[in-house]
Short mmCIF file of C-alpha atoms (C1' of nucleotides) in Angstrom, two decimals:
data_model
loop_
_atom_site.label_atom_id
_atom_site.label_comp_id
_atom_site.label_asym_id
_atom_site.label_seq_id
_atom_site.Cartn_x
_atom_site.Cartn_y
_atom_site.Cartn_z
CA VAL A 1 -23.44 -47.63 71.32
CA SER A 2 -22.27 -45.82 68.21
CA PRO A 3 -18.87 -46.74 66.73
CA LEU A 4 -18.16 -43.01 66.56
CA SER A 5 -18.61 -42.38 70.26
CA SER A 6 -14.85 -42.23 70.76
CA LEU A 7 -14.72 -39.46 68.18
CA ILE A 8 -17.49 -37.52 69.90
CA ARG A 9 -15.80 -37.98 73.26
CA ARG A 10 -12.50 -36.69 71.92
CA TRP A 11 -14.06 -33.67 70.21
CA GLU A 12 -16.05 -32.82 73.30
CA ARG A 13 -12.86 -32.62 75.30
CA ARG A 14 -12.11 -29.51 73.24
CA SER A 15 -15.55 -27.97 73.53
CA PRO A 16 -19.09 -29.28 73.95
CA LEU A 17 -21.10 -30.18 70.86
CA SER A 18 -24.75 -29.39 70.37
CA ALA A 19 -27.23 -32.25 70.48
CA GLU A 20 -27.81 -31.80 66.74
CA ASP A 21 -24.10 -32.02 66.03
CA ARG A 22 -23.82 -35.21 68.06
CA ALA A 23 -26.83 -36.63 66.30
CA ALA A 24 -25.39 -35.75 62.89
CA ILE A 25 -22.20 -37.62 63.73
CA GLU A 26 -24.08 -40.65 64.95
CA ALA A 27 -26.21 -40.60 61.84
CA LEU A 28 -23.15 -41.00 59.60
CA PRO A 29 -23.19 -44.23 57.64
CA VAL A 30 -20.31 -46.26 59.00
CA THR A 31 -18.78 -49.54 57.93
CA ARG A 32 -16.59 -51.55 60.28
CA ARG A 33 -13.42 -53.03 58.92
CA MET A 34 -10.54 -55.02 60.37
CA GLY A 35 -6.93 -54.86 59.30
CA GLU A 36 -4.14 -57.30 60.04
CA ARG A 37 -0.78 -56.21 61.31
CA ASP A 38 1.32 -54.60 58.53
CA ALA A 39 -1.69 -54.47 56.19
CA TYR A 40 -1.89 -51.43 53.94
CA LEU A 41 -4.98 -49.41 54.85
CA VAL A 42 -4.29 -46.73 52.26
CA GLN A 43 -1.83 -46.94 49.40
CA GLU A 44 -0.12 -44.02 47.71
CA GLY A 45 -1.47 -43.44 44.23
CA GLN A 46 -4.80 -45.12 44.94
CA PRO A 47 -7.97 -43.11 44.30
CA THR A 48 -9.54 -42.21 47.64
CA THR A 49 -13.13 -43.01 48.49
CA THR A 50 -13.33 -43.13 52.29
CA CYS A 51 -11.87 -41.89 55.54
CA ALA A 52 -11.27 -44.22 58.46
CA LEU A 53 -11.41 -43.63 62.17
CA LEU A 54 -9.22 -45.91 64.26
CA LEU A 55 -11.31 -47.75 66.86
CA SER A 56 -8.68 -50.09 68.28
CA GLY A 57 -5.06 -50.95 67.63
CA MET A 58 -2.42 -48.64 66.20
CA ALA A 59 -1.50 -47.50 62.70
CA PHE A 60 1.14 -45.36 61.06
CA ARG A 61 1.58 -43.30 57.93
CA GLN A 62 4.67 -43.58 55.80
CA LYS A 63 6.25 -42.73 52.49
CA LEU A 64 8.72 -44.81 50.53
CA ILE A 65 11.57 -43.31 48.56
CA ARG A 66 13.06 -44.64 45.35
CA ASP A 67 15.73 -46.78 46.95
CA GLY A 68 13.09 -48.52 49.06
CA ALA A 69 13.82 -46.73 52.33
CA ARG A 70 10.79 -45.94 54.42
CA GLN A 71 10.02 -42.85 56.50
CA ILE A 72 7.23 -43.04 59.02
CA VAL A 73 5.61 -39.61 59.36
CA SER A 74 3.06 -40.26 62.07
CA ILE A 75 1.67 -42.82 64.46
CA HIS A 76 -2.01 -43.11 65.30
CA ILE A 77 -3.89 -44.32 68.32
CA PRO A 78 -7.61 -45.04 68.77
CA GLY A 79 -10.02 -42.14 68.37
CA GLN A 80 -8.07 -40.53 65.52
CA PHE A 81 -8.64 -40.49 61.79
CA VAL A 82 -5.78 -42.25 60.04
CA ASP A 83 -6.41 -40.66 56.66
CA LEU A 84 -8.53 -37.57 57.12
CA GLN A 85 -6.72 -35.86 54.28
CA ASN A 86 -8.25 -38.34 51.85
CA CYS A 87 -11.53 -36.55 52.42
CA LEU A 88 -10.22 -33.76 50.21
CA LEU A 89 -7.77 -35.62 48.00
CA ASP A 90 -8.60 -37.57 44.84
CA VAL A 91 -5.46 -39.67 45.06
CA ALA A 92 -3.65 -40.71 48.23
CA ASP A 93 -0.24 -39.09 48.54
CA HIS A 94 1.16 -41.49 51.14
CA ASN A 95 0.64 -44.91 52.67
CA VAL A 96 -1.15 -45.91 55.85
CA GLN A 97 -0.24 -49.21 57.46
CA ALA A 98 -1.59 -51.10 60.44
CA LEU A 99 0.92 -51.32 63.25
CA THR A 100 -1.11 -53.94 65.09
CA ARG A 101 -4.34 -55.64 64.22
CA VAL A 102 -6.73 -52.71 63.86
CA GLU A 103 -10.43 -52.06 63.90
CA LEU A 104 -11.69 -49.19 61.76
CA ALA A 105 -14.86 -47.18 61.31
CA VAL A 106 -14.98 -46.37 57.62
CA ILE A 107 -16.91 -43.32 56.44
CA SER A 108 -17.36 -42.25 52.84
CA LYS A 109 -15.65 -39.05 51.76
CA GLY A 110 -18.93 -37.66 50.54
CA ALA A 111 -20.73 -38.16 53.84
CA LEU A 112 -17.93 -36.46 55.73
CA ASN A 113 -17.78 -33.55 53.32
CA ASP A 114 -21.53 -33.10 53.54
CA LEU A 115 -21.27 -33.10 57.30
CA ALA A 116 -18.63 -30.39 57.20
CA ALA A 117 -20.66 -28.31 54.76
CA ALA A 118 -23.83 -28.55 56.84
CA ARG A 119 -22.46 -28.17 60.36
CA PRO A 120 -19.91 -25.42 60.99
CA ALA A 121 -18.97 -26.73 64.42
CA LEU A 122 -18.04 -30.09 62.96
CA ALA A 123 -16.22 -28.49 60.05
CA LYS A 124 -14.16 -26.72 62.66
CA ALA A 125 -13.52 -29.95 64.54
CA LEU A 126 -12.25 -31.59 61.36
CA TRP A 127 -10.12 -28.59 60.57
CA LEU A 128 -8.72 -28.71 64.08
CA ASP A 129 -7.86 -32.37 63.68
CA THR A 130 -5.92 -31.51 60.56
CA LEU A 131 -4.21 -28.70 62.39
CA ALA A 132 -3.26 -30.94 65.30
CA ASP A 133 -1.74 -33.38 62.81
CA ALA A 134 0.20 -30.58 61.20
CA ALA A 135 1.60 -29.43 64.55
CA ILE A 136 2.88 -32.94 65.16
CA PHE A 137 4.39 -33.07 61.68
CA ARG A 138 6.29 -29.86 62.35
CA GLU A 139 7.80 -31.16 65.55
CA TRP A 140 8.58 -34.44 63.75
CA ILE A 141 10.59 -32.47 61.19
CA VAL A 142 12.56 -30.83 63.96
CA ASN A 143 13.15 -34.21 65.54
CA VAL A 144 14.63 -35.92 62.51
CA GLY A 145 16.30 -32.77 61.24
CA ARG A 146 18.13 -31.43 64.24
CA ARG A 147 18.37 -33.87 67.14
CA ASP A 148 20.88 -36.67 67.67
CA ALA A 149 19.84 -40.29 68.00
CA LYS A 150 19.26 -40.39 71.75
CA SER A 151 17.23 -37.20 71.76
CA ARG A 152 15.23 -38.28 68.74
CA ILE A 153 14.08 -41.49 70.30
CA ALA A 154 13.50 -39.89 73.69
CA HIS A 155 11.38 -37.21 72.07
CA LEU A 156 9.30 -39.68 70.12
CA LEU A 157 8.68 -41.70 73.27
CA CYS A 158 7.64 -38.60 75.20
CA GLU A 159 5.12 -37.68 72.53
CA LEU A 160 3.65 -41.16 72.35
CA VAL A 161 3.41 -41.46 76.09
CA LEU A 162 1.45 -38.23 76.44
CA ARG A 163 -0.87 -39.19 73.62
CA LEU A 164 -1.44 -42.66 75.03
CA ASP A 165 -2.16 -41.15 78.43
CA ALA A 166 -4.69 -38.78 76.90
CA ALA A 167 -6.37 -41.68 75.14
CA GLY A 168 -6.55 -43.59 78.39
CA GLN A 169 -4.17 -46.28 77.19
CA GLY A 170 -1.52 -45.98 79.86
CA ASN A 171 -1.33 -46.90 83.49
CA HIS A 172 1.31 -45.60 85.84
CA GLY A 173 3.94 -45.01 83.21
CA ALA A 174 3.53 -48.40 81.58
CA TYR A 175 2.35 -48.75 78.02
CA LYS A 176 1.78 -51.30 75.31
CA PHE A 177 4.38 -50.48 72.72
CA PRO A 178 3.98 -52.44 69.49
CA LEU A 179 6.70 -50.69 67.44
CA THR A 180 9.57 -52.89 66.34
CA GLN A 181 13.02 -51.37 66.44
CA GLU A 182 12.98 -51.22 62.65
CA GLN A 183 9.76 -49.18 62.76
CA LEU A 184 11.20 -46.96 65.46
CA ALA A 185 14.16 -46.44 63.16
CA ASP A 186 11.92 -45.54 60.23
CA ALA A 187 10.08 -43.05 62.42
CA THR A 188 13.24 -41.32 63.60
CA GLY A 189 15.26 -41.43 60.40
CA LEU A 190 17.85 -43.81 61.86
CA THR A 191 18.86 -47.36 61.04
CA ALA A 192 17.56 -50.33 62.97
CA VAL A 193 21.05 -51.16 64.20
CA HIS A 194 21.68 -47.72 65.58
CA THR A 195 18.23 -47.62 67.09
CA ASN A 196 19.06 -50.79 68.95
CA ARG A 197 22.26 -49.34 70.38
CA THR A 198 20.49 -46.12 71.26
CA LEU A 199 17.73 -47.95 73.12
CA GLN A 200 20.39 -49.79 75.09
CA ALA A 201 21.86 -46.46 76.07
CA LEU A 202 18.45 -45.20 77.23
CA ARG A 203 18.05 -48.35 79.30
CA LYS A 204 21.51 -48.02 80.79
CA ASP A 205 20.68 -44.42 81.71
CA ARG A 206 17.65 -45.81 83.57
CA LEU A 207 15.26 -43.63 81.60
CA ILE A 208 13.06 -46.37 80.21
CA SER A 209 12.55 -50.07 80.19
CA LEU A 210 11.39 -51.59 76.93
CA SER A 211 10.99 -55.24 76.06
CA SER A 212 8.42 -57.50 74.46
CA GLN A 213 6.14 -54.66 73.47
CA ALA A 214 6.02 -53.17 76.95
CA LEU A 215 7.33 -49.69 77.59
CA THR A 216 7.87 -48.33 81.07
CA VAL A 217 9.03 -44.80 81.72
CA LEU A 218 11.44 -44.90 84.64
CA ASP A 219 12.40 -41.24 84.65
CA TRP A 220 9.90 -38.95 82.97
CA ARG A 221 11.73 -35.72 83.74
CA GLY A 222 14.97 -37.15 82.49
CA LEU A 223 13.40 -38.46 79.31
CA CYS A 224 11.79 -35.10 78.57
CA HIS A 225 15.05 -33.32 79.18
CA LEU A 226 17.06 -35.65 76.99
CA GLY A 227 14.43 -35.42 74.26
CA ASP A 228 14.23 -31.62 74.50
CA PHE A 229 10.51 -32.19 74.87
CA SER A 230 7.91 -29.52 75.40
CA GLU A 231 4.28 -30.44 75.07
CA ARG A 232 3.02 -27.16 73.74
CA TYR A 233 2.73 -28.43 70.18
CA LEU A 234 0.33 -31.15 71.32
CA ARG A 235 -2.24 -28.56 72.45
CA HIS A 236 -5.04 -29.88 70.25
CA ALA A 237 -3.80 -33.44 69.91
CA LEU A 238 -4.39 -34.58 73.46
CA VAL B 1 -8.24 -3.57 44.40
CA SER B 2 -8.58 -5.59 47.57
CA PRO B 3 -5.42 -6.74 49.35
CA LEU B 4 -6.98 -10.21 49.50
CA SER B 5 -7.39 -10.56 45.76
CA SER B 6 -4.38 -12.86 45.57
CA LEU B 7 -6.10 -15.14 48.08
CA ILE B 8 -9.31 -15.18 46.07
CA ARG B 9 -7.37 -15.86 42.89
CA ARG B 10 -5.54 -18.78 44.47
CA TRP B 11 -8.68 -20.31 45.96
CA GLU B 12 -10.52 -19.95 42.67
CA ARG B 13 -7.85 -21.99 40.94
CA ARG B 14 -9.22 -24.92 42.97
CA SER B 15 -12.88 -24.19 42.34
CA PRO B 16 -14.97 -21.10 41.66
CA LEU B 17 -16.36 -19.14 44.60
CA SER B 18 -19.82 -17.65 44.73
CA ALA B 19 -20.18 -13.90 44.49
CA GLU B 20 -21.25 -13.83 48.15
CA ASP B 21 -18.16 -15.75 49.21
CA ARG B 22 -15.92 -13.39 47.29
CA ALA B 23 -17.72 -10.44 48.81
CA ALA B 24 -17.36 -11.89 52.31
CA ILE B 25 -13.62 -12.20 51.81
CA GLU B 26 -13.29 -8.68 50.50
CA ALA B 27 -15.33 -7.40 53.43
CA LEU B 28 -12.80 -8.77 55.93
CA PRO B 29 -11.15 -6.06 57.98
CA VAL B 30 -7.52 -6.10 56.92
CA THR B 31 -4.47 -4.27 58.20
CA ARG B 32 -1.38 -3.95 56.12
CA ARG B 33 1.95 -4.52 57.78
CA MET B 34 5.55 -4.58 56.64
CA GLY B 35 8.30 -6.77 58.01
CA GLU B 36 12.04 -6.38 57.59
CA ARG B 37 14.27 -9.26 56.56
CA ASP B 38 14.82 -11.68 59.50
CA ALA B 39 12.08 -10.01 61.57
CA TYR B 40 9.99 -12.32 63.69
CA LEU B 41 6.39 -12.22 62.47
CA VAL B 42 5.21 -14.74 65.05
CA GLN B 43 7.08 -15.88 68.13
CA GLU B 44 6.64 -19.23 69.87
CA GLY B 45 4.90 -18.81 73.21
CA GLN B 46 3.21 -15.56 72.23
CA PRO B 47 -0.57 -15.34 72.55
CA THR B 48 -2.07 -15.29 69.06
CA THR B 49 -4.45 -12.59 67.91
CA THR B 50 -4.21 -12.50 64.14
CA CYS B 51 -3.47 -14.42 60.99
CA ALA B 52 -1.39 -12.96 58.19
CA LEU B 53 -1.51 -13.47 54.46
CA LEU B 54 1.75 -12.92 52.65
CA LEU B 55 1.33 -10.28 49.94
CA SER B 56 4.92 -9.92 48.81
CA GLY B 57 8.31 -11.26 49.77
CA MET B 58 9.00 -14.63 51.36
CA ALA B 59 8.81 -15.99 54.90
CA PHE B 60 9.59 -19.22 56.71
CA ARG B 61 8.51 -21.07 59.80
CA GLN B 62 11.01 -22.54 62.22
CA LYS B 63 11.51 -24.05 65.64
CA LEU B 64 14.55 -23.72 67.85
CA ILE B 65 15.85 -26.53 70.01
CA ARG B 66 17.54 -26.23 73.37
CA ASP B 67 21.09 -26.02 72.07
CA GLY B 68 20.10 -23.15 69.78
CA ALA B 69 19.96 -25.13 66.56
CA ARG B 70 17.21 -24.10 64.19
CA GLN B 71 15.02 -26.23 61.96
CA ILE B 72 13.05 -24.55 59.22
CA VAL B 73 9.81 -26.44 58.64
CA SER B 74 8.32 -24.53 55.73
CA ILE B 75 8.86 -21.69 53.31
CA HIS B 76 6.10 -19.38 52.16
CA ILE B 77 5.51 -17.40 49.02
CA PRO B 78 2.95 -14.67 48.27
CA GLY B 79 -0.72 -15.64 48.40
CA GLN B 80 -0.29 -18.01 51.34
CA PHE B 81 -1.10 -17.61 54.99
CA VAL B 82 2.10 -17.75 57.03
CA ASP B 83 0.38 -18.60 60.30
CA LEU B 84 -3.07 -19.93 59.58
CA GLN B 85 -2.82 -22.32 62.54
CA ASN B 86 -2.86 -19.32 64.89
CA CYS B 87 -6.51 -18.90 63.98
CA LEU B 88 -7.24 -21.89 66.22
CA LEU B 89 -4.36 -21.71 68.70
CA ASP B 90 -4.20 -19.54 71.81
CA VAL B 91 -0.43 -19.63 71.93
CA ALA B 92 1.92 -19.91 68.96
CA ASP B 93 3.81 -23.21 68.89
CA HIS B 94 6.54 -22.12 66.49
CA ASN B 95 8.20 -19.06 65.03
CA VAL B 96 7.60 -17.30 61.73
CA GLN B 97 10.37 -15.17 60.28
CA ALA B 98 10.61 -12.94 57.25
CA LEU B 99 13.03 -14.28 54.67
CA THR B 100 13.02 -11.02 52.72
CA ARG B 101 11.28 -7.76 53.35
CA VAL B 102 7.62 -8.77 53.44
CA GLU B 103 4.25 -7.16 53.05
CA LEU B 104 1.40 -8.75 55.00
CA ALA B 105 -2.37 -8.55 55.12
CA VAL B 106 -3.24 -9.04 58.76
CA ILE B 107 -6.67 -10.39 59.70
CA SER B 108 -7.96 -10.89 63.22
CA LYS B 109 -8.49 -14.48 64.35
CA GLY B 110 -12.07 -13.71 65.23
CA ALA B 111 -12.96 -12.37 61.82
CA LEU B 112 -11.48 -15.40 60.12
CA ASN B 113 -13.25 -17.80 62.45
CA ASP B 114 -16.55 -16.03 61.89
CA LEU B 115 -15.99 -16.27 58.16
CA ALA B 116 -15.40 -20.00 58.43
CA ALA B 117 -18.46 -20.47 60.62
CA ALA B 118 -20.73 -18.53 58.29
CA ARG B 119 -19.50 -19.71 54.90
CA PRO B 120 -18.96 -23.43 54.41
CA ALA B 121 -17.16 -23.01 51.10
CA LEU B 122 -14.60 -20.75 52.73
CA ALA B 123 -14.29 -23.03 55.75
CA LYS B 124 -13.40 -25.74 53.28
CA ALA B 125 -10.87 -23.52 51.54
CA LEU B 126 -9.17 -22.80 54.86
CA TRP B 127 -9.22 -26.47 55.76
CA LEU B 128 -7.72 -27.27 52.37
CA ASP B 129 -4.95 -24.74 52.97
CA THR B 130 -4.13 -26.49 56.22
CA LEU B 131 -4.19 -29.83 54.46
CA ALA B 132 -1.88 -28.61 51.72
CA ASP B 133 0.54 -27.42 54.39
CA ALA B 134 0.39 -30.79 56.09
CA ALA B 135 1.14 -32.63 52.85
CA ILE B 136 4.26 -30.50 52.43
CA PHE B 137 5.27 -31.17 56.05
CA ARG B 138 5.02 -34.91 55.47
CA GLU B 139 7.29 -34.79 52.45
CA TRP B 140 9.64 -32.51 54.37
CA ILE B 141 9.92 -35.19 57.07
CA VAL B 142 10.84 -37.75 54.42
CA ASN B 143 13.38 -35.36 52.99
CA VAL B 144 15.30 -34.72 56.19
CA GLY B 145 14.75 -38.23 57.50
CA ARG B 146 15.74 -40.46 54.64
CA ARG B 147 17.58 -38.67 51.85
CA ASP B 148 21.26 -37.83 51.61
CA ALA B 149 22.52 -34.29 51.29
CA LYS B 150 22.45 -33.98 47.50
CA SER B 151 18.95 -35.42 47.24
CA ARG B 152 17.68 -33.31 50.09
CA ILE B 153 18.73 -30.06 48.52
CA ALA B 154 17.63 -31.14 45.06
CA HIS B 155 14.22 -32.08 46.42
CA LEU B 156 13.77 -28.81 48.24
CA LEU B 157 14.70 -26.88 45.11
CA CYS B 158 12.25 -28.89 43.01
CA GLU B 159 9.44 -28.11 45.42
CA LEU B 160 10.21 -24.42 45.59
CA VAL B 161 10.52 -24.14 41.84
CA LEU B 162 7.09 -25.67 41.23
CA ARG B 163 5.51 -23.49 43.85
CA LEU B 164 7.16 -20.36 42.51
CA ASP B 165 6.01 -21.27 39.01
CA ALA B 166 2.44 -21.71 40.26
CA ALA B 167 2.58 -18.32 41.93
CA GLY B 168 3.79 -16.74 38.72
CA GLN B 169 7.18 -15.87 40.19
CA GLY B 170 9.40 -17.73 37.75
CA ASN B 171 10.41 -17.18 34.18
CA HIS B 172 12.02 -19.83 32.04
CA GLY B 173 13.58 -21.76 34.89
CA ALA B 174 15.06 -18.68 36.56
CA TYR B 175 13.98 -17.62 40.02
CA LYS B 176 14.73 -15.12 42.73
CA PHE B 177 16.15 -17.22 45.52
CA PRO B 178 16.68 -15.29 48.76
CA LEU B 179 17.72 -18.23 50.98
CA THR B 180 21.22 -18.04 52.38
CA GLN B 181 23.18 -21.26 52.55
CA GLU B 182 22.72 -21.26 56.29
CA GLN B 183 18.95 -21.08 55.87
CA LEU B 184 19.07 -23.80 53.25
CA ALA B 185 20.99 -25.86 55.77
CA ASP B 186 18.42 -25.22 58.49
CA ALA B 187 15.67 -26.27 56.09
CA THR B 188 17.36 -29.52 55.13
CA GLY B 189 18.79 -30.51 58.49
CA LEU B 190 22.39 -30.09 57.31
CA THR B 191 25.17 -27.71 58.32
CA ALA B 192 25.99 -24.60 56.36
CA VAL B 193 29.42 -25.96 55.48
CA HIS B 194 28.08 -29.18 54.06
CA THR B 195 25.32 -27.32 52.24
CA ASN B 196 27.99 -25.26 50.56
CA ARG B 197 29.88 -28.33 49.38
CA THR B 198 26.67 -29.98 48.24
CA LEU B 199 25.64 -26.95 46.21
CA GLN B 200 29.02 -27.01 44.55
CA ALA B 201 28.39 -30.62 43.59
CA LEU B 202 25.01 -29.72 42.10
CA ARG B 203 26.66 -26.97 40.11
CA LYS B 204 29.41 -29.26 38.90
CA ASP B 205 26.76 -31.78 37.81
CA ARG B 206 25.25 -28.95 35.74
CA LEU B 207 21.87 -29.30 37.43
CA ILE B 208 21.54 -25.76 38.68
CA SER B 209 23.24 -22.43 38.78
CA LEU B 210 22.87 -20.44 41.95
CA SER B 211 24.56 -17.20 42.90
CA SER B 212 23.63 -13.84 44.31
CA GLN B 213 20.05 -14.83 45.04
CA ALA B 214 19.40 -16.08 41.51
CA LEU B 215 18.55 -19.71 40.90
CA THR B 216 18.51 -21.21 37.44
CA VAL B 217 17.49 -24.77 36.80
CA LEU B 218 19.77 -26.15 34.12
CA ASP B 219 18.46 -29.72 34.08
CA TRP B 220 14.96 -30.10 35.49
CA ARG B 221 14.66 -33.82 34.77
CA GLY B 222 18.03 -34.49 36.33
CA LEU B 223 17.22 -32.41 39.40
CA CYS B 224 13.91 -34.23 39.92
CA HIS B 225 15.61 -37.58 39.54
CA LEU B 226 18.39 -36.75 41.96
CA GLY B 227 15.87 -35.36 44.45
CA ASP B 228 13.55 -38.36 44.08
CA PHE B 229 10.90 -35.77 43.41
CA SER B 230 7.28 -36.47 42.59
CA GLU B 231 4.83 -33.62 42.63
CA ARG B 232 1.79 -35.58 43.76
CA TYR B 233 1.98 -34.25 47.31
CA LEU B 234 1.68 -30.68 46.02
CA ARG B 235 -1.79 -31.34 44.60
CA HIS B 236 -3.51 -28.60 46.60
CA ALA B 237 -0.49 -26.40 47.16
CA LEU B 238 -0.01 -25.20 43.60
"C1'" DC C 1 35.40 2.06 49.85
"C1'" DG C 2 35.01 0.23 54.22
"C1'" DT C 3 32.59 -3.00 56.88
"C1'" DT C 4 29.91 -6.84 57.81
"C1'" DA C 5 27.59 -10.82 56.11
"C1'" DA C 6 27.94 -14.74 53.25
"C1'" DT C 7 30.51 -18.11 50.91
"C1'" DT C 8 34.35 -21.10 50.39
"C1'" DT C 9 38.29 -24.14 51.73
"C1'" DG C 10 40.96 -27.61 54.58
"C1'" DA C 11 41.72 -31.12 57.85
"C1'" DG C 12 40.45 -34.02 61.52
"C1'" DA C 13 36.96 -36.15 64.40
"C1'" DC C 14 32.73 -38.47 65.16
"C1'" DC C 15 28.14 -40.08 64.82
"C1'" DA C 16 25.70 -43.10 62.32
"C1'" DT C 17 25.81 -46.56 58.58
"C1'" DT C 18 26.77 -50.88 56.35
"C1'" DC C 19 27.31 -55.63 56.24
"C1'" DA C 20 27.39 -59.93 58.37
"C1'" DA C 21 26.88 -63.02 61.91
"C1'" DT C 22 24.81 -64.42 66.25
"C1'" DT C 23 21.45 -64.68 69.85
"C1'" DT C 24 16.92 -64.19 71.66
"C1'" DC C 25 12.07 -64.11 71.36
"C1'" DG C 26 7.26 -65.36 70.00
"C1'" DG C 27 4.44 -68.41 68.01
"C1'" DT C 28 3.42 -72.97 65.89
"C1'" DG C 29 2.90 -77.81 65.21
"C1'" DG C 30 4.13 -82.42 66.45
"C1'" DC D 1 5.43 -79.74 76.51
"C1'" DC D 2 9.17 -79.44 73.72
"C1'" DA D 3 11.29 -78.84 69.18
"C1'" DC D 4 11.23 -75.91 65.64
"C1'" DC D 5 10.86 -71.82 62.89
"C1'" DG D 6 11.00 -67.08 61.30
"C1'" DA D 7 11.09 -62.55 63.04
"C1'" DA D 8 13.22 -59.44 65.99
"C1'" DA D 9 16.97 -58.01 68.67
"C1'" DT D 10 21.83 -57.86 69.47
"C1'" DT D 11 26.85 -57.69 68.58
"C1'" DG D 12 31.26 -56.56 66.06
"C1'" DA D 13 34.16 -54.26 62.94
"C1'" DA D 14 35.03 -51.33 59.20
"C1'" DT D 15 33.42 -47.62 56.41
"C1'" DG D 16 31.68 -43.21 55.31
"C1'" DG D 17 28.83 -39.16 55.24
"C1'" DT D 18 28.43 -35.27 57.73
"C1'" DC D 19 30.07 -32.30 61.40
"C1'" DT D 20 33.29 -29.26 63.80
"C1'" DC D 21 36.45 -25.72 64.04
"C1'" DA D 22 39.11 -22.31 62.06
"C1'" DA D 23 40.72 -19.48 58.59
"C1'" DA D 24 40.53 -17.26 54.05
"C1'" DT D 25 38.04 -15.35 50.36
"C1'" DT D 26 34.24 -13.12 48.16
"C1'" DA D 27 30.02 -10.60 47.89
"C1'" DA D 28 26.62 -7.22 49.57
"C1'" DC D 29 25.54 -2.64 51.14
"C1'" DG D 30 25.57 1.98 52.94
#
DNA sequence: CGTTAATTTGAGACCATTCAATTTCGGTGG
DNA sequence: CCACCGAAATTGAATGGTCTCAAATTAACG
């Protein structure tokens, strides 16, 4: 079975691919690669040579500012490219880090660009992936820019839960949740201390239970309401 | 002269287009449309039918949250699409508003999709536009998530100044700057009051002068340093 | 000029931060 | 299996950046 079958499956949820398109994907030269937790998969400033599809584990993208503070700008689950933009960039403009131990399918930039040039339907699929990313970025801006701490974290959890569900990684409202509180803080623009207190509030409100990397949603409606969550922006991401 | 010549010019700054590609762009059926200041050009929840290229004036994209607060997620200058994502969305997932009186070249979704399907080089150009947007979104997240008020505003000004320069809209560090302080606040995740005080601080530090819609950069190096600004992420946006 | 929008100012309150210390957890080796 | 270790989570108290609310001033525009 091809390492890119998860990609084909995800793209076919949007619309069916022709046999030739599927064959072209499966013919891509792929290298498997592992990454340890916290390992840098892409580093800002590095010349780019490949794109990587996440096969298992989770990863996130982040930027560092001068004083050393970190802002996480997205979180990735299996079936997604973690650095699709590198396909069209000479130099990486942000960092990608493994959140857990990860397994990657690495494809050369050139092969992916050739694929897009030769097969319009796949070019569109790649474009759509970029667009889905961008939609999430926009909502992420709103989250850190205009919501208070409780809403921010609630919103982030809602988004992750829907995406994990779509990827078949959740069962009955329970999820593996490998983010540390410090990482959750870096994703929401808060401090780790305040994130801790905010999580306690969410637990006291009986919205979630979260401990030892296990997240359970106790009150989905309530969490969505608190997080001011509407799933429209995830249209092409699920 | 074609209304899409500014688009061709911008795309050709990245790499030359073939005569056929240029002809295909110029053959697109285009409708001109005006928009008054503050007018909604796209409304969240609306079915999408067209994409619009900004010919003159400025526009911005924003989302509203439940309590009515607004977060501006991007600002657009002539030569850019203000709603390219609508090409691949059935329903708009955010709002687009005119910042000044604007002039638009409206193209039907279908025509643009056909263009992308038929002409790989143009599909790539559209993809690259989406990617450039996404790079700006990422930095925008960092800005509102991790920088303090002075840095946030300085960073936003740095970005706009470079983009205005690239679009040929600046002369000698002086720019038309139609954002009200309230809009600047909504873009940076601050309040209008605090934005006002922060601008006063930037003026007192002799970094900028800003009044009656005219921005002058007095100390570019200093502004970049304060804003923790690095232009790498604008690689494809300029 | 008159009217409305935009900017500016002041003071008090609050959400989130900072800094430091403590407790718990997960994994490791004896 | 337990002792140990570092990482992660938790707690407390004080500080501070930003917000809120309200009012005054200035600028924009017909």
